[in-house]
Short mmCIF file of C-alpha atoms in Angstrom, two decimals:
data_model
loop_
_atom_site.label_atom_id
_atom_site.label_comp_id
_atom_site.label_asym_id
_atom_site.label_seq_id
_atom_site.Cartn_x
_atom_site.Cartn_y
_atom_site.Cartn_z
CA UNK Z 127 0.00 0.00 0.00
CA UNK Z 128 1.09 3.39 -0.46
CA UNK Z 129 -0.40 4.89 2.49
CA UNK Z 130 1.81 4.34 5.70
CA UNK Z 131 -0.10 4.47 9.27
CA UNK Z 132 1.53 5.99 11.43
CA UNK Z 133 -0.94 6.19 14.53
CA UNK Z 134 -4.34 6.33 15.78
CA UNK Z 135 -5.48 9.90 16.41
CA UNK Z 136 -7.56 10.55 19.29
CA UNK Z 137 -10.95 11.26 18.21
CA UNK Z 138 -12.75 14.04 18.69
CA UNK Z 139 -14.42 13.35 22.53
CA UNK Z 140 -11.46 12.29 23.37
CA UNK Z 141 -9.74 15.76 22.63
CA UNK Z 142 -12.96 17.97 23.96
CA UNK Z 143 -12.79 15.40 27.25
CA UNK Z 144 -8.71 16.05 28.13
CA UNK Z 145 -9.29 20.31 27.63
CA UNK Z 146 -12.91 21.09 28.26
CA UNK Z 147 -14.39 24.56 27.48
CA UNK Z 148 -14.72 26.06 30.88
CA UNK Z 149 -18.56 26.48 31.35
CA UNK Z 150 -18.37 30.41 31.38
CA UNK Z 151 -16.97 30.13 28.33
CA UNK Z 152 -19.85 28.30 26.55
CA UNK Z 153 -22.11 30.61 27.84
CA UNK Z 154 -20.05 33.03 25.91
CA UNK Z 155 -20.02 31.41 22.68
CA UNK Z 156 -23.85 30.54 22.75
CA UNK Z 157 -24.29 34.35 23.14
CA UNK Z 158 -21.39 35.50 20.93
CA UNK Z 159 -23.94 32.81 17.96
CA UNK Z 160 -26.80 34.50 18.71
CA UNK Z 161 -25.45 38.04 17.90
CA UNK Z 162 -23.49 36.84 14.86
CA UNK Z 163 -26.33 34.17 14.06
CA UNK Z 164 -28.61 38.14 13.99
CA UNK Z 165 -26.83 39.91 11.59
CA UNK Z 166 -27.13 36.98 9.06
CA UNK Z 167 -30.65 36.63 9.94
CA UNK Z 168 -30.96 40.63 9.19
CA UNK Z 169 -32.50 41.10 12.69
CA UNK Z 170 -29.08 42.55 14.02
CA UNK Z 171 -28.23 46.24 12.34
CA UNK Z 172 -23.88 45.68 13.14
CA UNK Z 173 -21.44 44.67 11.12
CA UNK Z 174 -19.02 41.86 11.38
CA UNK Z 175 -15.44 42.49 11.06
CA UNK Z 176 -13.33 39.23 10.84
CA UNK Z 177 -9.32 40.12 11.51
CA UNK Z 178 -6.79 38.32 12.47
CA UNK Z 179 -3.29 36.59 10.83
CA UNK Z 180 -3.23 34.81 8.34
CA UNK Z 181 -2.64 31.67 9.96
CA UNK Z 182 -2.29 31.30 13.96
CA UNK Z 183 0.92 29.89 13.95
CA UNK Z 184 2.07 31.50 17.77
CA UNK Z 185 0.01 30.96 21.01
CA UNK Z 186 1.45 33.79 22.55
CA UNK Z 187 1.07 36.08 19.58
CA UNK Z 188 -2.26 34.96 18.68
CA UNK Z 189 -3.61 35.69 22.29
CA UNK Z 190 -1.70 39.03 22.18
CA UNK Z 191 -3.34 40.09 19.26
CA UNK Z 192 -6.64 38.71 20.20
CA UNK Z 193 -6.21 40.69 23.75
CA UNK Z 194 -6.19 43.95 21.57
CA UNK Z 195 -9.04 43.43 19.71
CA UNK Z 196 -10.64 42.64 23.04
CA UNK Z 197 -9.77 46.18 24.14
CA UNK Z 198 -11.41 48.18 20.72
CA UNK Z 199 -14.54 45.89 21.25
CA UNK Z 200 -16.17 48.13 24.02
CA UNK Z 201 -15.38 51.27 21.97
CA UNK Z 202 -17.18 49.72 18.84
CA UNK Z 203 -19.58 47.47 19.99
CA UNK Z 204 -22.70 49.29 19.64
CA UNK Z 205 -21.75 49.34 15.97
CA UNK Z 206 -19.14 46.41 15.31
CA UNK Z 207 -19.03 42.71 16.37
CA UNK Z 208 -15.33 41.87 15.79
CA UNK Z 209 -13.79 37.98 15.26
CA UNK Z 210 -10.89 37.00 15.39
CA UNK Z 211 -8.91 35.47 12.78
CA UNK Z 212 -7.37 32.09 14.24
CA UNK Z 213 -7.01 29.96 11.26
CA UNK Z 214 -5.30 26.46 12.19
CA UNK Z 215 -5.22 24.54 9.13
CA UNK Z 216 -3.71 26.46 5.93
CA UNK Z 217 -4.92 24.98 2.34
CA UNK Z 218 -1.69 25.29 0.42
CA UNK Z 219 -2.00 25.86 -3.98
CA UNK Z 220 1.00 23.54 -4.62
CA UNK Z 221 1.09 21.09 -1.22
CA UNK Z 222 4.05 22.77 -0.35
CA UNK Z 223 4.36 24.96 2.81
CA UNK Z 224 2.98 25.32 5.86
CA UNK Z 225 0.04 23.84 6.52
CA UNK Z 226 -1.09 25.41 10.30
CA UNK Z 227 -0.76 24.13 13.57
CA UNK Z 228 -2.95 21.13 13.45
CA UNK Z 229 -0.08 20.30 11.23
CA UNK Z 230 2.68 21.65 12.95
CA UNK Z 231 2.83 23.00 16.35
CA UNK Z 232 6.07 23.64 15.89
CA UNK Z 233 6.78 25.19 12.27
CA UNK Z 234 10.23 24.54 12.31
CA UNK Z 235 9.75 20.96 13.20
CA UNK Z 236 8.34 18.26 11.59
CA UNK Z 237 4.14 17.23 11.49
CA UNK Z 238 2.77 15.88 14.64
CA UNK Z 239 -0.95 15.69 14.63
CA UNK Z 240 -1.72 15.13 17.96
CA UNK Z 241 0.27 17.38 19.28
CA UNK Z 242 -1.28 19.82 16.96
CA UNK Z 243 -4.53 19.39 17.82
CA UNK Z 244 -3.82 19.35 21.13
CA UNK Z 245 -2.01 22.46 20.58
CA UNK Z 246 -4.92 23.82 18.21
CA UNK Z 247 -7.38 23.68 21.37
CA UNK Z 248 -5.61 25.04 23.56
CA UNK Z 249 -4.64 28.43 21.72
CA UNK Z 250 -8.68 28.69 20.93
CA UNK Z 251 -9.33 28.20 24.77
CA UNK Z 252 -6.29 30.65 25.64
CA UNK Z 253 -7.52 33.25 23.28
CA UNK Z 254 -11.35 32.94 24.43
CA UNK Z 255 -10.50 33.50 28.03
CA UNK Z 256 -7.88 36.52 27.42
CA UNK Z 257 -10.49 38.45 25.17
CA UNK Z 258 -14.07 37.10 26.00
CA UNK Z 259 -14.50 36.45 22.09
CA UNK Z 260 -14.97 33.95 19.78
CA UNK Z 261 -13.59 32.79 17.22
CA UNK Z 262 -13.37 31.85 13.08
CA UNK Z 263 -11.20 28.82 11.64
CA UNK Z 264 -11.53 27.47 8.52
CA UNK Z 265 -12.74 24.20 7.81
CA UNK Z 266 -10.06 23.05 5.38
CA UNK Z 267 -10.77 19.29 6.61
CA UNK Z 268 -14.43 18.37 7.37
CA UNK Z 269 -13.92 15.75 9.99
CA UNK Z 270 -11.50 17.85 12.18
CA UNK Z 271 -14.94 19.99 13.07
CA UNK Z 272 -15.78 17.99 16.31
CA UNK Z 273 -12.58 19.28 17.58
CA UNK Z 274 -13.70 22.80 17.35
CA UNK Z 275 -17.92 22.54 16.91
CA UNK Z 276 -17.69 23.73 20.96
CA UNK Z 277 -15.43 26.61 20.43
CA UNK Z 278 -15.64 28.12 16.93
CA UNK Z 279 -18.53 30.79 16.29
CA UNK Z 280 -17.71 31.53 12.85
CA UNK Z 281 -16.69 28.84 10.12
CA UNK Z 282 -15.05 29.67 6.42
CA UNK Z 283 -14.85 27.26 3.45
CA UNK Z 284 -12.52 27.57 1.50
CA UNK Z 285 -12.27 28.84 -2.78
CA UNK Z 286 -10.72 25.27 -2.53
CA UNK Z 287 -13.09 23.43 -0.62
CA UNK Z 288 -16.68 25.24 -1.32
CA UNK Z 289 -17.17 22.43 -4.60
CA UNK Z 290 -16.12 19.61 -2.60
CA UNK Z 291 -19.76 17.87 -1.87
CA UNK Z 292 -18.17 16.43 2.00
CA UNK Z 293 -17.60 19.94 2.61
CA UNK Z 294 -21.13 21.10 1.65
CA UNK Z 295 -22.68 18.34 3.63
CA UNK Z 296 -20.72 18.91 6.72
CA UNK Z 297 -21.99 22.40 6.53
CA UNK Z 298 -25.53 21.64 6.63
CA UNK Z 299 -24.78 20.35 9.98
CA UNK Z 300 -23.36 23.28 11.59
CA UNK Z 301 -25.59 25.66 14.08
CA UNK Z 302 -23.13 29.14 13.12
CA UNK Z 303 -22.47 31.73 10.50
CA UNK Z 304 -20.89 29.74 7.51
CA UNK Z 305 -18.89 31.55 4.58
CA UNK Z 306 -18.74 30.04 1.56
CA UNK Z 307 -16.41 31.36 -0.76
CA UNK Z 308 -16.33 31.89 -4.21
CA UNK Z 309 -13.96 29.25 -5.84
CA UNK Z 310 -10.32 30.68 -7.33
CA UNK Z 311 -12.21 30.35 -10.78
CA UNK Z 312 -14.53 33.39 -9.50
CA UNK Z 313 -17.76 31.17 -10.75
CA UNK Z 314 -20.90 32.79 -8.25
CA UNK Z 315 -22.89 30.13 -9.26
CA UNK Z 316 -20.67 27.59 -7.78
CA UNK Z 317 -20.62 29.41 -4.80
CA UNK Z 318 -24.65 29.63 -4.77
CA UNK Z 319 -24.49 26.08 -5.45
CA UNK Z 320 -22.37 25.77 -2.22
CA UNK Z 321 -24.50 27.96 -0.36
CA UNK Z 322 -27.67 26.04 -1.53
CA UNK Z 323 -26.42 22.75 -0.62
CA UNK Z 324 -25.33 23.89 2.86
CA UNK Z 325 -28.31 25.69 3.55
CA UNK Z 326 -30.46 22.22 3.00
CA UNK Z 327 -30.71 18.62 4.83
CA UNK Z 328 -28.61 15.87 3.74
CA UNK Z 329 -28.35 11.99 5.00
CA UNK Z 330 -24.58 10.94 4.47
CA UNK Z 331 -21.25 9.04 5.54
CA UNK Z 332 -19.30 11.33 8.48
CA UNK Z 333 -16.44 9.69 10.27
CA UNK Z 334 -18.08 6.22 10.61
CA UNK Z 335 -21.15 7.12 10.88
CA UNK Z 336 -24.49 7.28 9.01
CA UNK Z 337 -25.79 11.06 9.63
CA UNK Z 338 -28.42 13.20 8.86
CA UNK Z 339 -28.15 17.01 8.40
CA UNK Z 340 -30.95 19.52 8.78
CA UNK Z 341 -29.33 22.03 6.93
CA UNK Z 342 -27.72 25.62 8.43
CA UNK Z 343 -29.75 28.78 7.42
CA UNK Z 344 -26.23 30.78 7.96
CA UNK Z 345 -24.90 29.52 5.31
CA UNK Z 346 -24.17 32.73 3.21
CA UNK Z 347 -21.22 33.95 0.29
CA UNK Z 348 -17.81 35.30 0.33
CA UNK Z 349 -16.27 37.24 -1.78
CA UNK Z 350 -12.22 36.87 -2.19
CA UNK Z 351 -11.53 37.83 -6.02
CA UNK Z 352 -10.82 35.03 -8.83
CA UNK Z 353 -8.14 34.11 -10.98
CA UNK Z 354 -8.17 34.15 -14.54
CA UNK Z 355 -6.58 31.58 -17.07
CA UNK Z 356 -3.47 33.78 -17.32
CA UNK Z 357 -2.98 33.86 -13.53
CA UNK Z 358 -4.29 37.26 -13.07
CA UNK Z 359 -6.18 38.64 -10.16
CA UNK Z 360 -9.98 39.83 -10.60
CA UNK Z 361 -11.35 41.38 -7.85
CA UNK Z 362 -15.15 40.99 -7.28
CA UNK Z 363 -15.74 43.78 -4.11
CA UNK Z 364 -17.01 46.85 -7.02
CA UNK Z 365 -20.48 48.08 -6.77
CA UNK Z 366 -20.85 46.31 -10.23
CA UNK Z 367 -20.09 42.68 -8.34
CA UNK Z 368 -22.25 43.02 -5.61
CA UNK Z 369 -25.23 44.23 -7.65
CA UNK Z 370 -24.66 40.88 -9.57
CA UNK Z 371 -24.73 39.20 -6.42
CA UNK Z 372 -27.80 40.26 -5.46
CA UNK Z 373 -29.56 39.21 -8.88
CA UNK Z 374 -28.58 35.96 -8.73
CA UNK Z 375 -29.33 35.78 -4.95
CA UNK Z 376 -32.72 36.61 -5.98
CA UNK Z 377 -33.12 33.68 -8.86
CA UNK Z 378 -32.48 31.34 -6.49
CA UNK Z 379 -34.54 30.06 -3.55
CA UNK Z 380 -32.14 31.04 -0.59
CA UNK Z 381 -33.01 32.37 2.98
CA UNK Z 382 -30.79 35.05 4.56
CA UNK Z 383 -29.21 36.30 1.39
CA UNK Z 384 -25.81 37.90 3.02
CA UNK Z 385 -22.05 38.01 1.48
CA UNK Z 386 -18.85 38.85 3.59
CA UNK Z 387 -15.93 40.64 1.19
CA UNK Z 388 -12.70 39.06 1.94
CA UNK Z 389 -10.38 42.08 1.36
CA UNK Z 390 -7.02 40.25 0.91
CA UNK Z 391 -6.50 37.22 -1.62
CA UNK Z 392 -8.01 37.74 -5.37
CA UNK Z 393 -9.54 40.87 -4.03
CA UNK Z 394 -5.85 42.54 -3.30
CA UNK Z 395 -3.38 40.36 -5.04
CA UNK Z 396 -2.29 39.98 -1.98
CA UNK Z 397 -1.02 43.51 -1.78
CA UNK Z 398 -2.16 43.34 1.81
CA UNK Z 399 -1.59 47.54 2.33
CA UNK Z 400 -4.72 47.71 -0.26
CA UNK Z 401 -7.64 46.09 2.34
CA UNK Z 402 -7.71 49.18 3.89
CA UNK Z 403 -8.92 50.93 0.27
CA UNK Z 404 -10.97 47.52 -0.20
CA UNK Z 405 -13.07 47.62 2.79
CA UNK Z 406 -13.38 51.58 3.02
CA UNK Z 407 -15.01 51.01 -1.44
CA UNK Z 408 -17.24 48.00 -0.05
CA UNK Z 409 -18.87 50.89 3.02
CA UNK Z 410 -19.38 53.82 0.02
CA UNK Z 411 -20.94 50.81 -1.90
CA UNK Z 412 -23.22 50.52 1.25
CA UNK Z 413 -24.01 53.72 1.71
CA UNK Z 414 -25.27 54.31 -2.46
CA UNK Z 415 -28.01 51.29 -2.33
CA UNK Z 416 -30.19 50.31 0.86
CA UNK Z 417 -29.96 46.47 -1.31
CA UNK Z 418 -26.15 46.22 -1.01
CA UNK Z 419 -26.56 47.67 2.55
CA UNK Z 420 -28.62 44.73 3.42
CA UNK Z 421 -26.79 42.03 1.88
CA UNK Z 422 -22.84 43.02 2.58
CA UNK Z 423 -22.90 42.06 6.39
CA UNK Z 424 -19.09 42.41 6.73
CA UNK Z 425 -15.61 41.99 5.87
CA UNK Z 426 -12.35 39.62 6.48
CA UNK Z 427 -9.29 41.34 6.70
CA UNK Z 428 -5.88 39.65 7.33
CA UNK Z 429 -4.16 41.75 9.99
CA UNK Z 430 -1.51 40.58 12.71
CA UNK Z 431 0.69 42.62 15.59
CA UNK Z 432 3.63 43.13 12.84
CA UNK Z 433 3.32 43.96 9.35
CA UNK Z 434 3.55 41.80 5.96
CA UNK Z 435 4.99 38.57 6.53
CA UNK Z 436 8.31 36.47 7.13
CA UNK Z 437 9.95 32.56 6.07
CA UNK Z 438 9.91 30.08 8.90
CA UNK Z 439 12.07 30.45 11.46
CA UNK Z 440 12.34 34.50 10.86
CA UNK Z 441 12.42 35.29 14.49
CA UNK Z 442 9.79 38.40 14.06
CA UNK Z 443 7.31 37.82 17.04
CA UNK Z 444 3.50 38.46 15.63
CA UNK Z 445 5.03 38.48 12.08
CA UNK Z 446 2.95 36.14 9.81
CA UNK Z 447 4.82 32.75 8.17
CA UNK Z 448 1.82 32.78 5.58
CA UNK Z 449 0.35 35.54 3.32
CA UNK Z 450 1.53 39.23 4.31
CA UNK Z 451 -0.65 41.06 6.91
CA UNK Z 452 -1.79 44.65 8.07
CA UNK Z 453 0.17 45.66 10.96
CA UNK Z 454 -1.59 46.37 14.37
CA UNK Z 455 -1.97 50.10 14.39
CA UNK Z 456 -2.85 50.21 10.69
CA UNK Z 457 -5.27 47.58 11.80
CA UNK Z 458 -6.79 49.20 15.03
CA UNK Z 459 -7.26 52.59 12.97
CA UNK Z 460 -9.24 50.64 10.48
CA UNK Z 461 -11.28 49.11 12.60
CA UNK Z 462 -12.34 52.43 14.15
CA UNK Z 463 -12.75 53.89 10.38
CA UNK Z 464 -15.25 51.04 9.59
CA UNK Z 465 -17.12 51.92 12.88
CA UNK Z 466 -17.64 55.20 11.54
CA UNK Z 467 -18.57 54.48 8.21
CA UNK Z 468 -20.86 51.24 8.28
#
């Protein structure tokens, strides 16, 4: 056989059963749900702002950062529900690279799964009690989510992972606000698709088991740009895109029509300085049509306590070893510019 076994992973219990969720802390995330859960819904007026690195590759970082977000929520909460960013798995184009700390809990070192999920749980933990707020991962493998279904508030799918059908599925089984992104190809049907699927009930094969699904209402669209057959980056954040949107929202028989712009990837070309432009066009958008106002709930931004981004092993403390980030006071004055604006 090709495949070589290496060892049994400890299932999901058997991780949630060694480091529990204190119970003040699930009392948090049920009410941190609700409130995100609302501005899907439309019955909430704020606006989500999802920040953080690129990948959460530090503990101590991570919870740094996290702490300072927790410090601008009370000055923008009336208007603002911020998440942090802790992304532990990292899709990679090629295979190559780092692939998050699920992966690795030590980047420098080589893959140890346990460890990282072990490590994985404990950073989300950590970061919960530090800044009493929740937080968004990305689902890059569907049967990691009962590691994190008691922790996680917010849940992306990849432009890599929103075709794959075990992703939809999995979806349909969640109870929070689930992105959907456009694929890399920048089809919005596909997406829809996606969206569709997630958003309805599904009997299927998960981890061993025969399920059944009754399909997640949050289930909405992200935006992160596309890439054309040359290579190029198309952005899709322009009034233009998200009137589009909207159409094809309404030719298709979808509750809680909603789309977050990611304002990195496709959208920037990864010029990371240009999500502050990004997000500031996506709130004049807003502001000319009450429809756009309705449907863009909020934006993803990839920020972290040191700007752009370094190789493995780089030494830079809250530096990212991923995609190149906003720095933290670029960061923290855009955060207070959206407040204003939305």
């Amino acid at each position: 056989m090709s495949f070589q076994f290496i060892s049994k992973l400890p299932t999901p219990a058997q991780i949630r059963e060694q480091f529990p969720v204190p119970a003040h802390l699930t009392r948090l995330k049920k009410q941190r749900d609700q409130e995100i859960g609302d501005v899907i819904t439309g019955k909430s007026n704020k606006f989500l702002v999802i920040i953080g690195p690129c990948s959460a590759d530090n503990e101590d970082a991570v919870c740094d950062y996290v702490s300072r977000l927790s410090k601008i929520r009370d000055k923008v909460k009336d208007r603002l529900i911020l998440i942090p960013r802790i992304y532990t798995n990292k899709p990679r184009t090629t295979g190559e690279g780092y692939k998050g700390i699920v992966s690795q809990p030590d980047p420098e070192k080589k893959p140890d799964f346990t460890a990282g999920l072990i490590a994985m749980r404990k950073m989300h933990i950590h970061a919960m009690e530090e800044s009493g707020l929740t937080a968004a991962d990305e689902m890059l493998y569907p049967d990691n989510w009962g590691y994190v279904e008691d922790i996680l508030s917010y849940v992306a799918i990849g432009a890599r992972s929103v075709e794959d059908q075990q992703h939809r599925m999995t979806v349909s089984g969640f109870d929070v606000a689930s992105g959907m992104k456009n694929p890399t190809s920048g089809t919005l049907s596909v997406m829809l698709n996606s969206v569709y699927a997630a958003q309805h009930p599904h009997s299927f094969i998960y981890r061993g088991h025969e399920v059944l699904t009754s399909g997640n209402p949050l289930a909405h669209t992200v935006l992160r740009g596309a890439v054309n057959k040359h290579g190029q980056s198309l952005p899709n954040y322009h009034y233009e895109d998200l009137v589009r949107l909207l159409t094809l929202y309404q030719e298709r028989d979808l509750v809680n029509p909603a789309c977050i712009i990611d304002a990195n990837h496709n959208n920037s070309n990864k010029e990371y300085a240009q999500q502050i432009r990004i997000v500031k066009e996506v709130l004049h958008s807003r502001k000319l049509s009450p429809d756009i106002h309705k449907l863009v709930k909020g934006v993803m931004v990839e920020s972290y306590l040191e700007e752009g981004c370094q190789k493995i092993g780089g030494g830079i403390y809250g530096k990212s070893i991923t995609d190149p980030c906003l720095g933290w006071e670029e960061s923290e004055k855009l955060i207070y510019d959206i407040a204003e604006l939305c």
